[in-house]
Coordinates of C-alpha atoms and ligand atoms in Angstrom, one line a residue:
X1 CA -7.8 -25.1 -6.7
X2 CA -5.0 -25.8 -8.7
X3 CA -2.1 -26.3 -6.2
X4 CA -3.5 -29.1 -3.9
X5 CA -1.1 -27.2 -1.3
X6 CA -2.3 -24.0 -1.7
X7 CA -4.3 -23.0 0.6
X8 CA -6.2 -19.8 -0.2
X9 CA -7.5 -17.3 2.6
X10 CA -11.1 -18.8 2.8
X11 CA -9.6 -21.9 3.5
X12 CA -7.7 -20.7 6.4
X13 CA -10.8 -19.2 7.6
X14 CA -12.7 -22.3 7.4
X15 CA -10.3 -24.5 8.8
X16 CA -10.7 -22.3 12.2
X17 CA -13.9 -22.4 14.4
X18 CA -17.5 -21.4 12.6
X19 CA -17.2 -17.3 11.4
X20 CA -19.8 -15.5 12.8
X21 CA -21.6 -13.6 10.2
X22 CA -22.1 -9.8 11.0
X23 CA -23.6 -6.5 9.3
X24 CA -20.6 -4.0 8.6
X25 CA -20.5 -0.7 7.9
X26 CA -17.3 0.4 6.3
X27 CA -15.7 3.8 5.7
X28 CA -13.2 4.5 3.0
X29 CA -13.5 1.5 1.8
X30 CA -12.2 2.3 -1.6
X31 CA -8.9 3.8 0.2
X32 CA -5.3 2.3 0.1
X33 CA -6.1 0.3 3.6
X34 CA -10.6 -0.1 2.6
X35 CA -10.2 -1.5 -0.7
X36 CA -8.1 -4.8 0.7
X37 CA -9.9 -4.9 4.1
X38 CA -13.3 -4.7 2.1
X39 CA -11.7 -7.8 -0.2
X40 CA -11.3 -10.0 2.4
X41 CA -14.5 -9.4 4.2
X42 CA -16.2 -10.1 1.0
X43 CA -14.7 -13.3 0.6
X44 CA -15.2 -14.5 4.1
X45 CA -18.7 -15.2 2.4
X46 CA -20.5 -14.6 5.5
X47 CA -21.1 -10.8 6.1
X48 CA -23.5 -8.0 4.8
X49 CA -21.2 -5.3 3.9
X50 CA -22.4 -1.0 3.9
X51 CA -20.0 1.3 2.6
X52 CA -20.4 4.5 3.4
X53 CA -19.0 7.1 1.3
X54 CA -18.8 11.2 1.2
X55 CA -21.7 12.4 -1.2
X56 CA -18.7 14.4 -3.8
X57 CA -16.8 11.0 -3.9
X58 CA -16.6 9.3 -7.4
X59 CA -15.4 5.7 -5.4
X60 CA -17.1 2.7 -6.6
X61 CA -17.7 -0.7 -4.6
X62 CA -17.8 -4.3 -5.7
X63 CA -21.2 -5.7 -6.4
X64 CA -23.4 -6.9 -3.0
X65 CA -21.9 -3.9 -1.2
X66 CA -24.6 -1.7 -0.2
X67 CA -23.5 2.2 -1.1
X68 CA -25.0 5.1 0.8
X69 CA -23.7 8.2 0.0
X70 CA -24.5 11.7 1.4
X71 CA -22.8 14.4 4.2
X72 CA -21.6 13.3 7.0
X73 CA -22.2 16.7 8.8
X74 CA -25.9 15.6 8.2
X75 CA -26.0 13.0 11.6
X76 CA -29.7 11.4 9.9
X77 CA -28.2 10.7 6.8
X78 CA -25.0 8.8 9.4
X79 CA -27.8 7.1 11.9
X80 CA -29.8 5.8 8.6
X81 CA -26.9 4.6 7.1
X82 CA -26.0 2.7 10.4
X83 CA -29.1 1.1 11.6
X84 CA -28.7 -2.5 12.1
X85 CA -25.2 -2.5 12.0
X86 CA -23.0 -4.7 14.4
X87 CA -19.9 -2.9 13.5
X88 CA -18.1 0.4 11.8
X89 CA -14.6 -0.1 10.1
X90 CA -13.5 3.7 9.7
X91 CA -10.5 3.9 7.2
X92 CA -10.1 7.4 6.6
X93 CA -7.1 9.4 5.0
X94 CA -4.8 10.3 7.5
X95 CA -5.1 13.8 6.6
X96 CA -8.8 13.7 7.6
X97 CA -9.0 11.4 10.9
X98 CA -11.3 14.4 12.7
X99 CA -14.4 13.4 10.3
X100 CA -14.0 10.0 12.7
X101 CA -16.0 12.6 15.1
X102 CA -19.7 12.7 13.3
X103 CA -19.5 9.3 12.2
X104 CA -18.7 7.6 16.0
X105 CA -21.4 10.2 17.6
X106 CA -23.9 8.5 15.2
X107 CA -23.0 4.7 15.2
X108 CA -24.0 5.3 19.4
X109 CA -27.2 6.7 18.0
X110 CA -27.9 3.9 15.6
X111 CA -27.0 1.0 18.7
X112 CA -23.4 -0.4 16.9
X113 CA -21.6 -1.9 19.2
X114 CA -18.1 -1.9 17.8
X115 CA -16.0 0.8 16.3
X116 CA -12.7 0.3 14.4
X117 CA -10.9 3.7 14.4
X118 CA -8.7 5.2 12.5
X119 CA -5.6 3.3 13.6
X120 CA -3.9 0.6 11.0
X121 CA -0.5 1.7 12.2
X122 CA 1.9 1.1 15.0
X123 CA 1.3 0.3 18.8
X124 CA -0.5 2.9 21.0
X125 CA 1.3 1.6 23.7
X126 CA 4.7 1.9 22.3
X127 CA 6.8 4.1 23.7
X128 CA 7.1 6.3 20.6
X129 CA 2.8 6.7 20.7
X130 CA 4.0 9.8 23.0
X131 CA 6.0 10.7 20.4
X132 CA 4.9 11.1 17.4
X133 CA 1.5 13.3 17.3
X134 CA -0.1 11.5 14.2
X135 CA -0.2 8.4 16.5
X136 CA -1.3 10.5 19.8
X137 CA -4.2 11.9 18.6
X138 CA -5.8 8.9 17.6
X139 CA -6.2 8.2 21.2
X140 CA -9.2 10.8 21.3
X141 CA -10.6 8.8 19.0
X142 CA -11.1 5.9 20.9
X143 CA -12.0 7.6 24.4
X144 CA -15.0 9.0 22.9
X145 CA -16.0 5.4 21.3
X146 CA -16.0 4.2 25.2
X147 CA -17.6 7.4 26.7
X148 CA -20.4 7.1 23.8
X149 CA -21.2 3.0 25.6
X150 CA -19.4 1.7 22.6
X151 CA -16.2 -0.6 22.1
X152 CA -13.3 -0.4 19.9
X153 CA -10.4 -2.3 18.9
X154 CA -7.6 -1.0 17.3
X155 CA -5.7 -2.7 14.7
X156 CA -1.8 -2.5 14.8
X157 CA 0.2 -3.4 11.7
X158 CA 3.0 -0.9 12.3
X159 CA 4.2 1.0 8.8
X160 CA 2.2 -1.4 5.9
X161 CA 5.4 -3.0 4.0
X162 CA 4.4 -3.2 0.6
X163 CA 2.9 0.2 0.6
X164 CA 6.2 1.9 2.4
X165 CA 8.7 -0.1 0.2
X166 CA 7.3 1.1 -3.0
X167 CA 7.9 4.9 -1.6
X168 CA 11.1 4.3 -0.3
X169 CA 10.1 4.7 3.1
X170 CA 12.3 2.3 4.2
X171 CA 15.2 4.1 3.5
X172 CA 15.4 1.5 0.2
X173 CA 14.3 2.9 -3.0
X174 CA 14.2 0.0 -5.5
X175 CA 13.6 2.0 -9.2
X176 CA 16.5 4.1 -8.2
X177 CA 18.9 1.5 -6.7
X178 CA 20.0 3.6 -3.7
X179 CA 19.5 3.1 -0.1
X180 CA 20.3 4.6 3.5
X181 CA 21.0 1.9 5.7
X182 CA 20.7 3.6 9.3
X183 CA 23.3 3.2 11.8
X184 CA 22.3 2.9 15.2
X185 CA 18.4 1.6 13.9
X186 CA 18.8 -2.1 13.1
X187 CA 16.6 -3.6 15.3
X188 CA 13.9 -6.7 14.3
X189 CA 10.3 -4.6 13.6
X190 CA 6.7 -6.1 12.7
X191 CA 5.6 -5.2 9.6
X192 CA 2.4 -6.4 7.5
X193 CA 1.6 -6.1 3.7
X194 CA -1.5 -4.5 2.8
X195 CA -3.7 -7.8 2.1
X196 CA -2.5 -9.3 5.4
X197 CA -4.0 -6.1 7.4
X198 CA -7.1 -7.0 5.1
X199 CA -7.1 -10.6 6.0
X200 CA -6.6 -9.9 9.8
X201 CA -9.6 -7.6 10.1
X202 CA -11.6 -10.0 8.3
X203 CA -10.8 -12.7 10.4
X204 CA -11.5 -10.8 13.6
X205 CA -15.0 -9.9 12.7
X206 CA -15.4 -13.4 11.8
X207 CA -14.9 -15.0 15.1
X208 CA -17.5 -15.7 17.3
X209 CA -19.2 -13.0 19.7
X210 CA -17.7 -14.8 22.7
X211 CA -13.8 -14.3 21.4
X212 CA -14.7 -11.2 19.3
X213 CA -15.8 -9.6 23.4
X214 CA -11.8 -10.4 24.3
X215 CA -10.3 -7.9 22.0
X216 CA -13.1 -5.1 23.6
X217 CA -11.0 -2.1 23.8
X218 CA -7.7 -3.6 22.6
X219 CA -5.3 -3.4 20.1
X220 CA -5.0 -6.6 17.7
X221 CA -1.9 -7.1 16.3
X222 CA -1.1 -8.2 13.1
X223 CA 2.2 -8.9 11.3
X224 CA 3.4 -10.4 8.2
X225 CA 6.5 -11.1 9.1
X226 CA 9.3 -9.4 11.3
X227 CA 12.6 -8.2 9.9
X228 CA 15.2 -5.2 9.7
X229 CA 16.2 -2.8 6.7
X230 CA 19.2 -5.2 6.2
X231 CA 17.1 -8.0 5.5
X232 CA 14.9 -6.0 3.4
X233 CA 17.8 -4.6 1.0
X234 CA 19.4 -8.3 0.8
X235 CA 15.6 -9.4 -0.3
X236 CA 15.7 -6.4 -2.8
X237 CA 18.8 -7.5 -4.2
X238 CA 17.6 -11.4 -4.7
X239 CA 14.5 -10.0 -6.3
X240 CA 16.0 -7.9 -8.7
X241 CA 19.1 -9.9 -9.4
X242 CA 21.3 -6.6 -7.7
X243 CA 24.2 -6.2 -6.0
X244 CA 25.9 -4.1 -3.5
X245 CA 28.2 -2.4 -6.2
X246 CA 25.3 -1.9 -8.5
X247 CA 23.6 0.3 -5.6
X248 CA 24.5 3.4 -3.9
X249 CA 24.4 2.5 -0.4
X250 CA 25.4 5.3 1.6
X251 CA 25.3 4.3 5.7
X252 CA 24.3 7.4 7.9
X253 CA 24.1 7.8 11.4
X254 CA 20.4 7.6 12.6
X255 CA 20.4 10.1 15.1
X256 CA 21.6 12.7 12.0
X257 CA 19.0 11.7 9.9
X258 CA 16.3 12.5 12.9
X259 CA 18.1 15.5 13.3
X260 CA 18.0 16.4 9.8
X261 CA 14.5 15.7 9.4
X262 CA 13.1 17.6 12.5
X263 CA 15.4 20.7 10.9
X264 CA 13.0 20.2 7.7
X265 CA 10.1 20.4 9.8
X266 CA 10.7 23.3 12.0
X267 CA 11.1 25.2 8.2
X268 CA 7.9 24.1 7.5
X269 CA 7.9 20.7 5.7
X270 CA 5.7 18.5 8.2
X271 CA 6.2 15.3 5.9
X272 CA 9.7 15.5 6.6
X273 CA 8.6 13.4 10.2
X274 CA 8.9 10.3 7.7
X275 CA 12.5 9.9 8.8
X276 CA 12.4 9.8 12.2
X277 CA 9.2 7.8 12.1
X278 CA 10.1 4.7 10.3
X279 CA 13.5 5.0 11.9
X280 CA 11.7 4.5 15.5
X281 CA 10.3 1.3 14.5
X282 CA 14.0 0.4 14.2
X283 CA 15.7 1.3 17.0
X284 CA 15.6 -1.3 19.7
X285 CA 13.1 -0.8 22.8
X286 CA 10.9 1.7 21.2
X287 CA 8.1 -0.8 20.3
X288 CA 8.9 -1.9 16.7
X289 CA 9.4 -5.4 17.9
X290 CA 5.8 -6.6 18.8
X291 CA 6.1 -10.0 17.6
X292 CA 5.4 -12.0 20.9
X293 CA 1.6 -10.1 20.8
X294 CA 1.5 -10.5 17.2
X295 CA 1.8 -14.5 17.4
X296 CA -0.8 -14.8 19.9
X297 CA -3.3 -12.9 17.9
X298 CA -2.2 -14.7 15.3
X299 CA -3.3 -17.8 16.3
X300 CA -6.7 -17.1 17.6
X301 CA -7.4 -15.2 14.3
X302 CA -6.4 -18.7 12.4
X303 CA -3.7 -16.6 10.7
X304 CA -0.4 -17.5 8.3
X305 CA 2.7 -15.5 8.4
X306 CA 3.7 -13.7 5.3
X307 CA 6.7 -14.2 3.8
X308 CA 9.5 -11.6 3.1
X309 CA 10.9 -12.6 -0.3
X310 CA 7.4 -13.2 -1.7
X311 CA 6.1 -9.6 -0.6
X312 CA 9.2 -8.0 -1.8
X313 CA 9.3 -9.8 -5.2
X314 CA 5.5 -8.5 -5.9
X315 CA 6.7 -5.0 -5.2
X316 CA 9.5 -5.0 -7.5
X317 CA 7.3 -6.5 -10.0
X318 CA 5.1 -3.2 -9.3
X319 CA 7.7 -0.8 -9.7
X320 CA 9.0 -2.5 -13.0
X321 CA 5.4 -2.0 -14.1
X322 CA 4.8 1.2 -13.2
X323 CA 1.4 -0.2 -11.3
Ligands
LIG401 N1 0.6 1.7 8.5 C1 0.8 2.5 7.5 O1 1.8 2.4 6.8 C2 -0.2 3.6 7.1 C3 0.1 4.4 6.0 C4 -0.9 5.3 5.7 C5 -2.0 5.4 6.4 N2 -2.2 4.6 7.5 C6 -3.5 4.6 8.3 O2 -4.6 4.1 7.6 C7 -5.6 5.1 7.4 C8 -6.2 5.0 6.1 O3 -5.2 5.4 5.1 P1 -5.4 5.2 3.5 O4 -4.1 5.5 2.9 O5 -6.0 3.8 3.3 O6 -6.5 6.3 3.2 P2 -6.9 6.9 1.8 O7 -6.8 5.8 0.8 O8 -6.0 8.1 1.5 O9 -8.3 7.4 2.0 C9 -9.4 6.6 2.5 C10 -10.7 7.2 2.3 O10 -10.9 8.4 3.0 C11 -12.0 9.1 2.4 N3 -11.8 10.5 2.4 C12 -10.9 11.2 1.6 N4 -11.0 12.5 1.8 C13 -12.0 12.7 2.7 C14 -12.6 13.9 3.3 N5 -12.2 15.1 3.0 N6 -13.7 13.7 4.2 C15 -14.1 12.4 4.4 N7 -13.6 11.3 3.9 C16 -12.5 11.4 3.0 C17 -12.2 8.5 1.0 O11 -13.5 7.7 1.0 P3 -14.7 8.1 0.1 O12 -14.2 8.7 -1.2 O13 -15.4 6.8 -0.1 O14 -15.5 9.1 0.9 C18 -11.0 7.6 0.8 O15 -11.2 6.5 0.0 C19 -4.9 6.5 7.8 O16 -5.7 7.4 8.3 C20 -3.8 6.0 8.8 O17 -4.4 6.0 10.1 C21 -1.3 3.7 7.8

């Protein structure tokens, strides 16, 4: 290590009690959310990772991951794949979360005991899970994992920072210098960069059978850090060397923007949810703010918080890039 005071993910992991080695079965694990959850499990050192990919796809894996590929309409080819495994990470696209159906039916076949959904974004017990269908439906999901004798645990990292930042989903959009600070939506959220969502899971499927069992049918939540969209653009602007009158900052009433958005909608543009979506994560009570939970689970997982500046500054870097 260069940096006697760095201290680098494995070491974190090492410092905390003994990681439990396990065989997991990952899907999408070449996917925005896979590929860094797969990183981190790798470099725990301790686990036997599957990854189990759609025969068409052209992903590729890392060396020491075992690939099957086939149909996953074909359940033998699904309870082969999953013989012997303890667990199933399933990080599908969002647009496809119903091929979760073939591939929980056949991890109860094949004896796994625990499921990670579809989930990687924001509470289901917020009060916005009602809301917002995208976040409703995943509840299906994880009724059948119990009905089938098996347990999940859903991972919460609310909108991934890095990820949303670099599309201007924050109402920020840093290669164009404009943002649309909302009005009425300036409460503290959690948020989590992509490596830190890959870090928590890895962590959790390192700890010991006997704390693993206390997360049985619960959400774990993870967080980087927690801030507002205020913070965010001043962070933008440190990064980049910016200021206020170098940026058009326009400052809009939230509710109009929701309004606007569900407008674009009902003409036929479902994306246009975006708006109101990140903008619930900012309005006060609507369960943004889950950092009390977060800072529990972070210390059983042996976790560090992110920091804001530092996760900002590799996005701009990005953007300048074009990466
Ligand atoms: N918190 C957030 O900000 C946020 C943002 C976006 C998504 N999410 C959540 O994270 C999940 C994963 O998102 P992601 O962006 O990481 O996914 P992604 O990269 O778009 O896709 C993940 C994997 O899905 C598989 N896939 C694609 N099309 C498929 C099909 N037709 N049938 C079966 N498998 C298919 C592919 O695996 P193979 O090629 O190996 O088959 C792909 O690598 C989403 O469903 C959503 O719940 C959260």
């Amino acid at each position: 290590m260069d940096n006697i005071f760095e201290v680098s993910f494995s070491d974190t992991l090492s410092i905390m009690s003994a990681k439990q080695g396990r065989n997991i079965a990952m899907v999408g694990a070449s996917g925005n959310i896979g590929s860094r959850t797969l990183a981190a499990i790798l470099e725990t050192g301790v686990h036997t990772v599957t990854a189990i990919s759609r025969g068409e796809s052209n992903a590729t894996f890392p060396a020491g991951v075992a690939v099957k590929k086939g149909d996953y309409a074909d359940e033998s080819f699904l309870v082969n794949a999953l013989q012997k495994q303890d667990v199933l990470v399933i990080q599908l696209g969002f647009m496809v979360t119903g091929q979760q159906i073939p591939l929980i039916h056949a991890a109860a076949k094949a004896g796994v005991k625990y499921i990670l959904p579809t989930e990687f974004g924001s509470d289901p017990y917020a009060p916005f899970a009602t809301v917002f269908p995208m976040l409703a439906e995943k509840k299906k999901y994880r009724d059948l994992v119990e009905e089938l004798g098996m347990s999940w645990i859903a991972v919460v990292n609310n909108p991934w920072f890095d990820w949303s930042l670099k599309q201007g989903n924050w109402g920020i959009n840093v290669k164009e210098k404009k943002a649309v600070l909302y009005k009425g939506a300036e409460a503290k959220f959690n948020t989590t960069t992509l490596k830190q969502v890959g870090e928590g899971v890895a962590a959790l499927l390192s700890l010991p059978d006997a704390q693993l069992e206390t997360f049985k049918n619960k959400p774990v939540y993870l967080s980087s850090f927690e801030t507002t969209q205020k913070e965010m653009l001043d962070s933008v602007f440190r990064a980049t060397g910016g200021k206020e009158g170098d940026w058009n900052i326009v400052v809009r009433d939230a509710t109009d923007v929701i309004a606007e958005g569900r407008e674009e909608v009902a003409k036929g543009n479902p994306f246009a949810f975006v708006y109101e979506f990140y903008i619930a994560h900012m309005q006060d009570g609507f369960g943004g703010d889950y950092h009390e939970k977060a800072a529990k689970d972070a210390e059983i997982l042996g976790l560090k918080a992110g920091n804001l500046d530092d996760a900002v500054k590799a996005v701009v870097q990005e953007v300048a890039t074009g990466n």
